[in-house]
Short mmCIF file of N, CA, C and O in Angstrom, two decimals:
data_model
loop_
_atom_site.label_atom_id
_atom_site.label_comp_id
_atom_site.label_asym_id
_atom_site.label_seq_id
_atom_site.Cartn_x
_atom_site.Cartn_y
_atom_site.Cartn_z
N UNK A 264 -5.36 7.45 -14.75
CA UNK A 264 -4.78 8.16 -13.63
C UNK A 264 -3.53 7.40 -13.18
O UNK A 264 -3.48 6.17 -13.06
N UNK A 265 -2.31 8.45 -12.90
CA UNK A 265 -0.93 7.38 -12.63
C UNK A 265 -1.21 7.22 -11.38
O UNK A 265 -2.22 7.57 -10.77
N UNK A 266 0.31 6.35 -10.76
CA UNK A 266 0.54 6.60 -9.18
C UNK A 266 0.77 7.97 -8.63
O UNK A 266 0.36 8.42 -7.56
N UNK A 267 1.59 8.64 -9.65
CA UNK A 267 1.89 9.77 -9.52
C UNK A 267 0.90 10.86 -9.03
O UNK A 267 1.15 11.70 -8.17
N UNK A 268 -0.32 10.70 -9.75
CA UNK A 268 -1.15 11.47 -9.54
C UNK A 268 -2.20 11.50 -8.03
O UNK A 268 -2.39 12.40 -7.21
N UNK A 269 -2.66 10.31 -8.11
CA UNK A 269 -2.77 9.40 -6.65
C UNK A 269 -1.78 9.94 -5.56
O UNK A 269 -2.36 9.57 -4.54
N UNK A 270 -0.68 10.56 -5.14
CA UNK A 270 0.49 10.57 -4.43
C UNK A 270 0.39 11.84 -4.34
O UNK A 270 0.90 12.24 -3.30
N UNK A 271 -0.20 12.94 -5.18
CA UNK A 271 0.34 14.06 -5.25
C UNK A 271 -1.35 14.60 -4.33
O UNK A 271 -1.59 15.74 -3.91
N UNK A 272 -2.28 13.34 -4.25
CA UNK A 272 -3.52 14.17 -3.59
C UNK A 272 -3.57 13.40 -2.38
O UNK A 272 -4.03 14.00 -1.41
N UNK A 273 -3.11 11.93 -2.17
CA UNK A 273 -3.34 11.83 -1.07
C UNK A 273 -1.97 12.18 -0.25
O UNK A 273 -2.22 12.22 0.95
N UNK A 274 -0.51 12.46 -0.56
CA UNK A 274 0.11 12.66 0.14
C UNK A 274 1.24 11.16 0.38
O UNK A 274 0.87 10.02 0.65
N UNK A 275 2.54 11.61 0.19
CA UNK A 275 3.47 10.55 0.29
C UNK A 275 3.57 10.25 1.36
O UNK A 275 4.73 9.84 1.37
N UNK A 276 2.91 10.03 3.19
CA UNK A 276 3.71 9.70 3.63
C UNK A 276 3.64 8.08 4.04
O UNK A 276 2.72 7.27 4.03
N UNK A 277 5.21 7.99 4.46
CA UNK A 277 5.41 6.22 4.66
C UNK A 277 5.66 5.69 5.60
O UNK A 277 6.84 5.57 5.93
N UNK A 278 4.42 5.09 6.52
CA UNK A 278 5.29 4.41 7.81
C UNK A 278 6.29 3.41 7.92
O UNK A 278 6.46 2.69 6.94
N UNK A 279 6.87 3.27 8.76
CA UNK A 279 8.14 2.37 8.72
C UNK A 279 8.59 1.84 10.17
O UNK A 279 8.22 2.17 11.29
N UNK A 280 9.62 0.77 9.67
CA UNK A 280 9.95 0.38 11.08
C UNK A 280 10.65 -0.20 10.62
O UNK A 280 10.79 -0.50 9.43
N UNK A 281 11.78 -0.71 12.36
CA UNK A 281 12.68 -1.60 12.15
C UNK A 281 12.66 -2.74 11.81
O UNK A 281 11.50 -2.93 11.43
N UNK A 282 13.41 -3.94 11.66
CA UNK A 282 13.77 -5.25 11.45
C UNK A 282 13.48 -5.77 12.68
O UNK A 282 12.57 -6.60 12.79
N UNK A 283 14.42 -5.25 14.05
CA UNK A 283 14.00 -5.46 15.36
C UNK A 283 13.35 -4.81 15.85
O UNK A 283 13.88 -4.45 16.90
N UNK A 284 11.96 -4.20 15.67
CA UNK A 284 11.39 -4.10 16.26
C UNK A 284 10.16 -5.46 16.23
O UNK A 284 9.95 -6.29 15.36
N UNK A 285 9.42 -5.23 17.70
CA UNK A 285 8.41 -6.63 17.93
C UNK A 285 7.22 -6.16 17.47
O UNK A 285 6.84 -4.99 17.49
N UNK A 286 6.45 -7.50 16.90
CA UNK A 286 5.29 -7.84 15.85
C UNK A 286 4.49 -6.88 16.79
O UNK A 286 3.72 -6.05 16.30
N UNK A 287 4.65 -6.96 17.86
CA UNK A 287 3.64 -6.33 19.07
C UNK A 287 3.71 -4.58 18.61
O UNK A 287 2.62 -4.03 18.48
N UNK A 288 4.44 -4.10 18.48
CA UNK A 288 4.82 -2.79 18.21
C UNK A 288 4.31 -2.29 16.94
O UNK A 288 3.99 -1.13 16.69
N UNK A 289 4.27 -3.48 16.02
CA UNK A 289 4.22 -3.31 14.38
C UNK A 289 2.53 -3.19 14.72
O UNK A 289 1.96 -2.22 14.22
N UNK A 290 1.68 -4.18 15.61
CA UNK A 290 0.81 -4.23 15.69
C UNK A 290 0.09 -2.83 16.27
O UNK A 290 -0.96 -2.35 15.83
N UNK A 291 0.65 -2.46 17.02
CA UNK A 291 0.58 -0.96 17.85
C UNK A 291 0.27 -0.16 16.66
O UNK A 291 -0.81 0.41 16.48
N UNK A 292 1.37 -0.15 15.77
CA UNK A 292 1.34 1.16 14.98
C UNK A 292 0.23 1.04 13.73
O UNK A 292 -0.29 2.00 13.16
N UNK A 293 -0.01 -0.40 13.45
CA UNK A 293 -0.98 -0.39 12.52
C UNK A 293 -2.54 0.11 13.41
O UNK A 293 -3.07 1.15 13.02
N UNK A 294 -2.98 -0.41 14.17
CA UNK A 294 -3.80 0.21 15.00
C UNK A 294 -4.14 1.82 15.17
O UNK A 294 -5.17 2.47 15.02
N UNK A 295 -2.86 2.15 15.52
CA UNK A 295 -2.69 3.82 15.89
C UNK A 295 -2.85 4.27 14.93
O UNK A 295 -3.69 5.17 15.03
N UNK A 296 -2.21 4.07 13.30
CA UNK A 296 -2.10 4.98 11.94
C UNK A 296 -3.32 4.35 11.37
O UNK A 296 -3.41 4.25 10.14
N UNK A 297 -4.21 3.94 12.09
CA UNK A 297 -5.30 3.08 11.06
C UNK A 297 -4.66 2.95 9.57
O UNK A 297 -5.05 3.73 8.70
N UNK A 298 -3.64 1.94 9.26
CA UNK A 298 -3.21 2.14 8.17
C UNK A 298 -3.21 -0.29 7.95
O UNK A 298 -3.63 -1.19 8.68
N UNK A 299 -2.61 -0.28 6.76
CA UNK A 299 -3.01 -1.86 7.27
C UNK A 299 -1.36 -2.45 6.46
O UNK A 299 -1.21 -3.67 6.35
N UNK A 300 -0.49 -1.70 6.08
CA UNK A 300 0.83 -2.41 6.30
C UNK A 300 1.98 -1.16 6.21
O UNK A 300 2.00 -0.09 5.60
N UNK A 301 3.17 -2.03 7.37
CA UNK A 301 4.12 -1.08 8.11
C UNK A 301 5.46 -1.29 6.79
O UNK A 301 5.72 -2.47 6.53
N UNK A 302 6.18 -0.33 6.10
CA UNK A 302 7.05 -0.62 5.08
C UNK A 302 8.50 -1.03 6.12
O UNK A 302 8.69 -0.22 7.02
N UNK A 303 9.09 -1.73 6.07
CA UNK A 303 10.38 -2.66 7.29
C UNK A 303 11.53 -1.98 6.50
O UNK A 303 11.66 -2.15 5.28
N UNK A 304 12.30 -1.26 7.19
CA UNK A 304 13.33 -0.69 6.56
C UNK A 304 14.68 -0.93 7.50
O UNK A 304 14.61 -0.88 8.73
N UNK A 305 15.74 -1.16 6.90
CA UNK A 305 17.53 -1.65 7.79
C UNK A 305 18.28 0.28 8.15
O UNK A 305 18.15 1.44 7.78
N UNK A 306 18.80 -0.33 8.82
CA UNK A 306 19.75 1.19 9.21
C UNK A 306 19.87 2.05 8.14
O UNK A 306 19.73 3.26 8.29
N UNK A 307 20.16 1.43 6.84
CA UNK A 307 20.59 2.38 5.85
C UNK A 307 19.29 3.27 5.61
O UNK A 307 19.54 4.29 4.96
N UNK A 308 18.36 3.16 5.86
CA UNK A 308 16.87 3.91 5.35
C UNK A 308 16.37 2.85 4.04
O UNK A 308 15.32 3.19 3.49
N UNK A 309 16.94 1.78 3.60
CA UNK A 309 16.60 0.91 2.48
C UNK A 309 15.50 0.00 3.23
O UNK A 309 15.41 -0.27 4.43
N UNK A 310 14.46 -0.48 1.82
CA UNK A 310 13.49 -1.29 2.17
C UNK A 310 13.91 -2.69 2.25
O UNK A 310 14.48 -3.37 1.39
N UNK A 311 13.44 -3.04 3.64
CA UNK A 311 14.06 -4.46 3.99
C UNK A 311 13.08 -5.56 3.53
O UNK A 311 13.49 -6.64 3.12
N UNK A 312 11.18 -5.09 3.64
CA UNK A 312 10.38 -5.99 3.56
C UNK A 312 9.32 -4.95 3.89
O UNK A 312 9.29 -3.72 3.95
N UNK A 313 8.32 -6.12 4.10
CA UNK A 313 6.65 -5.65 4.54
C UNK A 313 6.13 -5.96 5.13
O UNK A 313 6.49 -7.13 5.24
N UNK A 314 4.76 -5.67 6.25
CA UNK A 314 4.46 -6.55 6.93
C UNK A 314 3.18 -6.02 7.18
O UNK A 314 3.04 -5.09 7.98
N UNK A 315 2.20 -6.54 6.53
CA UNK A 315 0.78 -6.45 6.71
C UNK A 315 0.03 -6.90 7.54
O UNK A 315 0.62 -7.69 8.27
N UNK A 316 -1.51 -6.70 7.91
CA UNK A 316 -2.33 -7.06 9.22
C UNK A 316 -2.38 -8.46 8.96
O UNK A 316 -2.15 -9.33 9.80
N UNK A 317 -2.81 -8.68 7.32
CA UNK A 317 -2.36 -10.28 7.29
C UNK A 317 -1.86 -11.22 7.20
O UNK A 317 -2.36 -12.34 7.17
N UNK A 318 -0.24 -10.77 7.13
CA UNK A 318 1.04 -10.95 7.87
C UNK A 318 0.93 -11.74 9.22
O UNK A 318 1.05 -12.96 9.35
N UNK A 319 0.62 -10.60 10.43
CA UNK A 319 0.10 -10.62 11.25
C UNK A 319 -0.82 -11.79 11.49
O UNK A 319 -0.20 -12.69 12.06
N UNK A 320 -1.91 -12.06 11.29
CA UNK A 320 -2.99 -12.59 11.48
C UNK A 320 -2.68 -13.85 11.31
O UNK A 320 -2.97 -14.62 12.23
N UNK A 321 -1.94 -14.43 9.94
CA UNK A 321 -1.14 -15.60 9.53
C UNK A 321 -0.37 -16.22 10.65
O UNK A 321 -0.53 -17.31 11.18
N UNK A 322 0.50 -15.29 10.89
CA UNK A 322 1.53 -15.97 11.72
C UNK A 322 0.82 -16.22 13.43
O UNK A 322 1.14 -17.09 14.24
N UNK A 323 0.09 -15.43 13.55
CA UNK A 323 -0.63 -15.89 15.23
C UNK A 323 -1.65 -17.01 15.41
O UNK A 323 -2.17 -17.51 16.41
N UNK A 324 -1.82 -17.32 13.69
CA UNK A 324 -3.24 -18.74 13.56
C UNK A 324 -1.85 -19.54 13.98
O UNK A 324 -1.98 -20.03 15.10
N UNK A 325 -0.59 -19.78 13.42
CA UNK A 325 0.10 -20.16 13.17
C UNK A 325 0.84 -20.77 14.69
O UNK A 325 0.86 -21.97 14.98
N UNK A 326 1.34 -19.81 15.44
CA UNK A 326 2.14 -19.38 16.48
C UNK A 326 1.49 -19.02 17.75
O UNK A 326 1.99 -19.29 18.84
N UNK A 327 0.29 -18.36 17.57
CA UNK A 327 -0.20 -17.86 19.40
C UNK A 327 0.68 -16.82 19.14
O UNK A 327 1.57 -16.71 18.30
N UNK A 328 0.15 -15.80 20.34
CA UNK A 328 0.39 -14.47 20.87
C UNK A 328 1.61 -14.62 20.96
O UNK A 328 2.15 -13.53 20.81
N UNK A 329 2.49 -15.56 21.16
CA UNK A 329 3.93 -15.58 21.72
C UNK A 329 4.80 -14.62 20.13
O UNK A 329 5.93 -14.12 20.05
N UNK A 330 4.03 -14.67 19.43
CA UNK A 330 4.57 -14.09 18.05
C UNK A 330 5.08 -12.90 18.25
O UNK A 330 5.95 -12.33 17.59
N UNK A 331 4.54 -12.56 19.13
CA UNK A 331 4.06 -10.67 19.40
C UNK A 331 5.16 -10.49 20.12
O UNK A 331 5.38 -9.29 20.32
N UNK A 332 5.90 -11.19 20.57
CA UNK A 332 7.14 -10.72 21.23
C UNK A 332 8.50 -10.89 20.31
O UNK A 332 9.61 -10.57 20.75
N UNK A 333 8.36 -11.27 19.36
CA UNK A 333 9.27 -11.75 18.27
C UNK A 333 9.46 -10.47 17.66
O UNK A 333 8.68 -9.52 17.73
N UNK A 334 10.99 -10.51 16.79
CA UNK A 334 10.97 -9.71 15.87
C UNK A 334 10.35 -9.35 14.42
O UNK A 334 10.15 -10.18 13.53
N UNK A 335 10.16 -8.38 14.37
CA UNK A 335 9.48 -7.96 13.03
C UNK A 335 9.75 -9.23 11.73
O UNK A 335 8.92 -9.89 11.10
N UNK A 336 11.22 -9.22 11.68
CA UNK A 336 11.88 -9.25 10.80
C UNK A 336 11.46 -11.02 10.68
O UNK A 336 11.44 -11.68 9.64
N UNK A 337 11.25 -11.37 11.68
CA UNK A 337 10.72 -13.13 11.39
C UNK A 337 9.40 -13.23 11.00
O UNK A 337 9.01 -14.39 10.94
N UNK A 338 8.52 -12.29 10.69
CA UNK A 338 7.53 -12.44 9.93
C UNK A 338 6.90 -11.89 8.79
O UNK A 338 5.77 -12.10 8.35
N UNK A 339 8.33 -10.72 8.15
CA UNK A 339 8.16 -9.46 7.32
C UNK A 339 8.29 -10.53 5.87
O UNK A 339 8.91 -11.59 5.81
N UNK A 340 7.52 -9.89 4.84
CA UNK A 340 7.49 -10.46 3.51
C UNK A 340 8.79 -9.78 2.98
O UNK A 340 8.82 -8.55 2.86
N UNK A 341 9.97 -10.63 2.63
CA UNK A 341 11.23 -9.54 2.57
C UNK A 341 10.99 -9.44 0.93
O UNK A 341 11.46 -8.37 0.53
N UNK A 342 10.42 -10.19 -0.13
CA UNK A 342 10.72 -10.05 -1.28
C UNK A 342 9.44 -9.07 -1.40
O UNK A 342 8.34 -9.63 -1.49
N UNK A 343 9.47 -7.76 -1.41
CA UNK A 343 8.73 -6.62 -1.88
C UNK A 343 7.96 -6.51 -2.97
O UNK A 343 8.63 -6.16 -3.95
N UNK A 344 6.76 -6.67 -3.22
CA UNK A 344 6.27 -6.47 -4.38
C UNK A 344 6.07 -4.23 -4.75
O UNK A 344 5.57 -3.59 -3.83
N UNK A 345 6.44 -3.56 -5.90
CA UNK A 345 6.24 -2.27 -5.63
C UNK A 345 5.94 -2.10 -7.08
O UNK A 345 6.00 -2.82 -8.08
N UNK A 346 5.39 -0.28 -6.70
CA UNK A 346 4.99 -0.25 -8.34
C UNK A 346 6.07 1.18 -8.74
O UNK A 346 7.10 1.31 -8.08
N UNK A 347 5.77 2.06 -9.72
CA UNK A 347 6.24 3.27 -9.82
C UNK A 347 5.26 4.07 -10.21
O UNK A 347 4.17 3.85 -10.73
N UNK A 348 5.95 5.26 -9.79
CA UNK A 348 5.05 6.74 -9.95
C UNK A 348 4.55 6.82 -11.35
O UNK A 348 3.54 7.47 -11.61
N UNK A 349 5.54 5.90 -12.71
CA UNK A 349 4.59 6.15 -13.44
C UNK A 349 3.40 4.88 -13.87
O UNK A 349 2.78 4.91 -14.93
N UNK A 350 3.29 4.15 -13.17
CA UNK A 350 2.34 3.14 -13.16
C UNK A 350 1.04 3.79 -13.26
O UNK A 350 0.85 4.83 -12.63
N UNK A 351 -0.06 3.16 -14.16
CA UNK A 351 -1.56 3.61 -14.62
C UNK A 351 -2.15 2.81 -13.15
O UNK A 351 -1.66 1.89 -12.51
N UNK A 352 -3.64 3.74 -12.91
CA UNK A 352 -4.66 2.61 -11.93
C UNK A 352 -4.48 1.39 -12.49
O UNK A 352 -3.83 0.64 -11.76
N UNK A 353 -4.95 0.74 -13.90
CA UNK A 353 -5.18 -0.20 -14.33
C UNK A 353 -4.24 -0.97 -13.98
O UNK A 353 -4.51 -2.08 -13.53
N UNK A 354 -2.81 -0.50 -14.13
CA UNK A 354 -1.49 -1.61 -14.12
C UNK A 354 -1.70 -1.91 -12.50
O UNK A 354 -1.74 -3.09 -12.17
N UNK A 355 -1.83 -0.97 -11.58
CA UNK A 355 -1.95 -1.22 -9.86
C UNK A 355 -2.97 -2.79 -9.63
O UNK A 355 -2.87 -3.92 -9.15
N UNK A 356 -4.15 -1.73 -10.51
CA UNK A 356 -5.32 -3.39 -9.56
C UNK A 356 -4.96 -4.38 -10.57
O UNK A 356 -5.36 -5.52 -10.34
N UNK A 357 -4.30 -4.20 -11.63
CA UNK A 357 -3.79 -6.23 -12.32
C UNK A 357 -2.93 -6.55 -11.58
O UNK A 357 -3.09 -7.70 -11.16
N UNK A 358 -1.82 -5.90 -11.11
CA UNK A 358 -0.64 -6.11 -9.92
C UNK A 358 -1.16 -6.92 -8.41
O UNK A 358 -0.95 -8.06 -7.99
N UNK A 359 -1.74 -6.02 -8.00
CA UNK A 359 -2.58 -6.24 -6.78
C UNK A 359 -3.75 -7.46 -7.05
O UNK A 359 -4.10 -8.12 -6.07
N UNK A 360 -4.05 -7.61 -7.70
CA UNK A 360 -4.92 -8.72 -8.21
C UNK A 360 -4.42 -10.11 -8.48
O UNK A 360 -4.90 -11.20 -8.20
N UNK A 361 -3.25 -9.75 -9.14
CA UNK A 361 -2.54 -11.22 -9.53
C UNK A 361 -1.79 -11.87 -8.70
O UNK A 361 -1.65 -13.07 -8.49
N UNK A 362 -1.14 -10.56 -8.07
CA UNK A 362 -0.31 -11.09 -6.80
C UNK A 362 -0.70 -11.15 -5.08
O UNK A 362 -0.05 -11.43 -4.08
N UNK A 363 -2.47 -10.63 -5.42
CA UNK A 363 -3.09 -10.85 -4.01
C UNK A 363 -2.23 -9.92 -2.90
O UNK A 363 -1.54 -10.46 -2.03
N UNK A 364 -2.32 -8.69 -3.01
CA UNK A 364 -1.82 -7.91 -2.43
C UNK A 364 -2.17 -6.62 -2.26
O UNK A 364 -2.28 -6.05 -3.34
N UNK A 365 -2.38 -5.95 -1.37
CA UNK A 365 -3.45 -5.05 -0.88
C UNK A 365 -2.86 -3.22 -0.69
O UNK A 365 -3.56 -2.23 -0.52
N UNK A 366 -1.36 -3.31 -0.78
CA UNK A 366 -0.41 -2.33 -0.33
C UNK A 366 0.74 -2.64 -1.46
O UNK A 366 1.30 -3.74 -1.49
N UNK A 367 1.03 -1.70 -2.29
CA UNK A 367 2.52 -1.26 -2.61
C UNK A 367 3.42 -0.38 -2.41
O UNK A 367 3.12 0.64 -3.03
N UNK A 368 4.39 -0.28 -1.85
CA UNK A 368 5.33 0.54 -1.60
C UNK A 368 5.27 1.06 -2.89
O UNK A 368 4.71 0.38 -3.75
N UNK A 369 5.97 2.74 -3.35
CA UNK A 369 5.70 3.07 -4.67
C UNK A 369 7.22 3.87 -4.70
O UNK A 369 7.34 4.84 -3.95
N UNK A 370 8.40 3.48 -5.55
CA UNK A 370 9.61 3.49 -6.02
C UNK A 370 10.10 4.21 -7.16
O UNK A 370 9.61 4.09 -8.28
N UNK A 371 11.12 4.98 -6.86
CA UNK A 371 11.34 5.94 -8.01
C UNK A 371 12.57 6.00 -7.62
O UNK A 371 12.98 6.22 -6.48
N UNK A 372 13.55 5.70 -9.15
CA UNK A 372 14.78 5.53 -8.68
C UNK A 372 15.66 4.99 -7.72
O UNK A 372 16.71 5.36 -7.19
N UNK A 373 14.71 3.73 -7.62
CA UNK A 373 15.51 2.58 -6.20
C UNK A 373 15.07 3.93 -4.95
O UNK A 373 15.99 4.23 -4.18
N UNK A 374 14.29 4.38 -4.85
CA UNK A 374 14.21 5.22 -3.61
C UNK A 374 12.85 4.99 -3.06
O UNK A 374 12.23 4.48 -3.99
N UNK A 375 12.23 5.07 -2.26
CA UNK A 375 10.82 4.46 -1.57
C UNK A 375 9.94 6.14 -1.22
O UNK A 375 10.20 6.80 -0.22
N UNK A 376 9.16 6.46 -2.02
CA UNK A 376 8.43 7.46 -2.43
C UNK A 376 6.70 7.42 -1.73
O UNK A 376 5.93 8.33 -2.04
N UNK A 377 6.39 6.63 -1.06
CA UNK A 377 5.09 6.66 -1.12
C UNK A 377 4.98 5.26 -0.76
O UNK A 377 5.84 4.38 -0.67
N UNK A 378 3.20 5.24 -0.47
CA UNK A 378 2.52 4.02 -0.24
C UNK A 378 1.27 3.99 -1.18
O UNK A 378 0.53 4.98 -1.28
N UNK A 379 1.04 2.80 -1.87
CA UNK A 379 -0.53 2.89 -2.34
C UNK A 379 -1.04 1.51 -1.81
O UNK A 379 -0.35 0.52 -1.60
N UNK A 380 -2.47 1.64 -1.61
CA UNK A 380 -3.26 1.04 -0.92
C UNK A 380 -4.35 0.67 -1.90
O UNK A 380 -4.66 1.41 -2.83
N UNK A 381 -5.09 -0.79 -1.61
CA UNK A 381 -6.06 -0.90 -3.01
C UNK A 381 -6.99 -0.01 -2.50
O UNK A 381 -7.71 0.21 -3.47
N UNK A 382 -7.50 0.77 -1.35
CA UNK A 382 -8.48 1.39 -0.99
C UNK A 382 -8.04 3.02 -1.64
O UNK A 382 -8.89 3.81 -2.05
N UNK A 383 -6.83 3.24 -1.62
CA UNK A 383 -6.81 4.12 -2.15
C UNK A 383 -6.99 3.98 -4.05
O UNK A 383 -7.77 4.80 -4.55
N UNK A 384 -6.56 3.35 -4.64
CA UNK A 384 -7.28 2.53 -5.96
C UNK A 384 -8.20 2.76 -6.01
O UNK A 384 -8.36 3.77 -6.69
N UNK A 385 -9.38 2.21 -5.49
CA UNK A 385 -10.55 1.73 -5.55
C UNK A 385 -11.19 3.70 -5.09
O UNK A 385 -12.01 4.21 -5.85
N UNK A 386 -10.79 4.31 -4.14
CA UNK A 386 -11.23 5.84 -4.22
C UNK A 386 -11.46 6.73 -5.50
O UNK A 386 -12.56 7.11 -5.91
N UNK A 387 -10.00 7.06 -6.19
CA UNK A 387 -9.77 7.24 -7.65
C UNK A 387 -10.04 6.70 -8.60
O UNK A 387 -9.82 7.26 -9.68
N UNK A 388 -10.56 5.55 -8.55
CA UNK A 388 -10.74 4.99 -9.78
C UNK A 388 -12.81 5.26 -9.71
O UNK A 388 -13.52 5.41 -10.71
N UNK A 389 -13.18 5.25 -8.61
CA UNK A 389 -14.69 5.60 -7.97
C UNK A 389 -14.91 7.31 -8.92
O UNK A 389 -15.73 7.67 -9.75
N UNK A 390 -13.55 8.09 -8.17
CA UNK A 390 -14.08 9.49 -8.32
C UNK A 390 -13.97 10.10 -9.63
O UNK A 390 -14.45 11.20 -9.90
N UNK A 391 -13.05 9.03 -10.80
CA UNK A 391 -13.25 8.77 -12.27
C UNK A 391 -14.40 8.35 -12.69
O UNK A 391 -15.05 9.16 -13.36
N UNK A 392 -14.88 7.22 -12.48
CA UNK A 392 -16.36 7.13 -12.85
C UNK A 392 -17.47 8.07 -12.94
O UNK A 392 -18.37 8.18 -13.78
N UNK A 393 -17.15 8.85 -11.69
CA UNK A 393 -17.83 9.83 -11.31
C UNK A 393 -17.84 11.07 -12.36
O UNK A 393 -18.61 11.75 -13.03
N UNK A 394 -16.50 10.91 -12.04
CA UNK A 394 -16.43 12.29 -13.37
C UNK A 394 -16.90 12.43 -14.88
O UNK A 394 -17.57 13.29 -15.44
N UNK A 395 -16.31 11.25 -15.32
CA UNK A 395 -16.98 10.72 -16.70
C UNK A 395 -18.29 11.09 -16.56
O UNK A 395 -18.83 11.91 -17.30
N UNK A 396 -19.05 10.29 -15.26
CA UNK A 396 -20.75 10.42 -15.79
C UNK A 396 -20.95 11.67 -16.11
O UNK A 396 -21.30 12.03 -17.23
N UNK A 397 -20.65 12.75 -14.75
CA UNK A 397 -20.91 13.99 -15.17
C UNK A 397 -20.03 14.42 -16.46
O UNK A 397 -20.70 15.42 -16.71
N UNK A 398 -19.31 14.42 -17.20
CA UNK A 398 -18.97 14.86 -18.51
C UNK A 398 -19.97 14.39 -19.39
O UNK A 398 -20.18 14.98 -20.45
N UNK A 399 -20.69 13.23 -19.01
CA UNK A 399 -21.43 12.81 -20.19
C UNK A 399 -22.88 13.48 -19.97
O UNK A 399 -23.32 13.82 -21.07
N UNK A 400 -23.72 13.76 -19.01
CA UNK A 400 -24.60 14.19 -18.40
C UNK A 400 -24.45 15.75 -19.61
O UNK A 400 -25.06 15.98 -20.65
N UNK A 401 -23.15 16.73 -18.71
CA UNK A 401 -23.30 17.55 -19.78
C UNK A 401 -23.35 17.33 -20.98
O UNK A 401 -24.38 17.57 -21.60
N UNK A 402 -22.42 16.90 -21.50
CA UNK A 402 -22.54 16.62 -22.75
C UNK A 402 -23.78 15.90 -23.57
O UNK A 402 -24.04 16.16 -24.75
N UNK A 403 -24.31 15.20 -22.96
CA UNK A 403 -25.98 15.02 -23.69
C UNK A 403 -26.80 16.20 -23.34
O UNK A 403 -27.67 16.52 -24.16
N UNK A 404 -26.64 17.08 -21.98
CA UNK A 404 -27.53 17.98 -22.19
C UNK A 404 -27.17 19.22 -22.88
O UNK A 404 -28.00 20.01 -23.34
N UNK A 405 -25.63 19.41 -22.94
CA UNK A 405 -25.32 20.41 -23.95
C UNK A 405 -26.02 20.19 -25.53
O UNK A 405 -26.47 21.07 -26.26
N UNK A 406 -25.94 18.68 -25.79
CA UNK A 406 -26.44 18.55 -27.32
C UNK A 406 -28.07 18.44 -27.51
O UNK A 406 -28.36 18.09 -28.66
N UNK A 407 -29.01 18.62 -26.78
CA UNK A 407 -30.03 18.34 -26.74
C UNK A 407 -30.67 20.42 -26.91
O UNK A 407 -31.87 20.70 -26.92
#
């Protein structure tokens, strides 16, 4: 199963935010979108960075609450890890696995297309298993 395919059932959309906006806000919106990282984008609509709950969580063991009034942009992962639409599940969780990373922005033509999530991974790759069994189910009881 690609990204592509993944994207086309759960739906491209991508939250975002500024550079200046505060960790406090970033924190807001992850909360509100029950989602667990905000994609950081500059005026142009280009991806600036990332900034995940454990982003977040890092920098306040780190810093205290005073973080939360800071800008985004002093705690955003600016070097982006991403995949593409035509990326397999398999290539996602070795990605996400090797590089300990839970969210990829998903890129097509230098353009920012989507979000995948290992939970969303881990859904599709579940409702494959699934399917297989039942193909095989029939298929032994078709041959019997």
């Amino acid at each position: 199963m690609s990204v592509a395919h993944i994207l086309s059932v759960k739906g491209r959309t991508i939250v975002s935010a500024k550079p200046g906006d505060t960790v406090e806000k970033i924190v807001q919106l992850l909360a509100e979108m029950r989602i667990g990282a905000v994609v950081i984008t500059n005026p142009k609509g280009e991806m600036a960075g990332i900034v995940s709950e454990r982003d977040v969580v890092r920098h306040m063991a780190n810093h205290g609450a005073a973080i939360l009034a800071k800008p985004v942009e002093t705690i955003m992962t600016q070097k982006v890890l991403t995949c593409s639409v035509e990326d397999s599940e398999q290539e996602l969780m070795a990605l996400m696995t090797t590089h300990r990373v839970r969210h990829l922005p998903v890129v097509k033509e230098n353009k920012l297309v989507g979000m995948i999530s290992i939970g969303d991974v881990v859904k599709y790759r579940i409702e494959a298993i699934e399917r297989e069994a039942e193909d095989m189910k029939a298929y032994i009881a078709s041959a019997g």
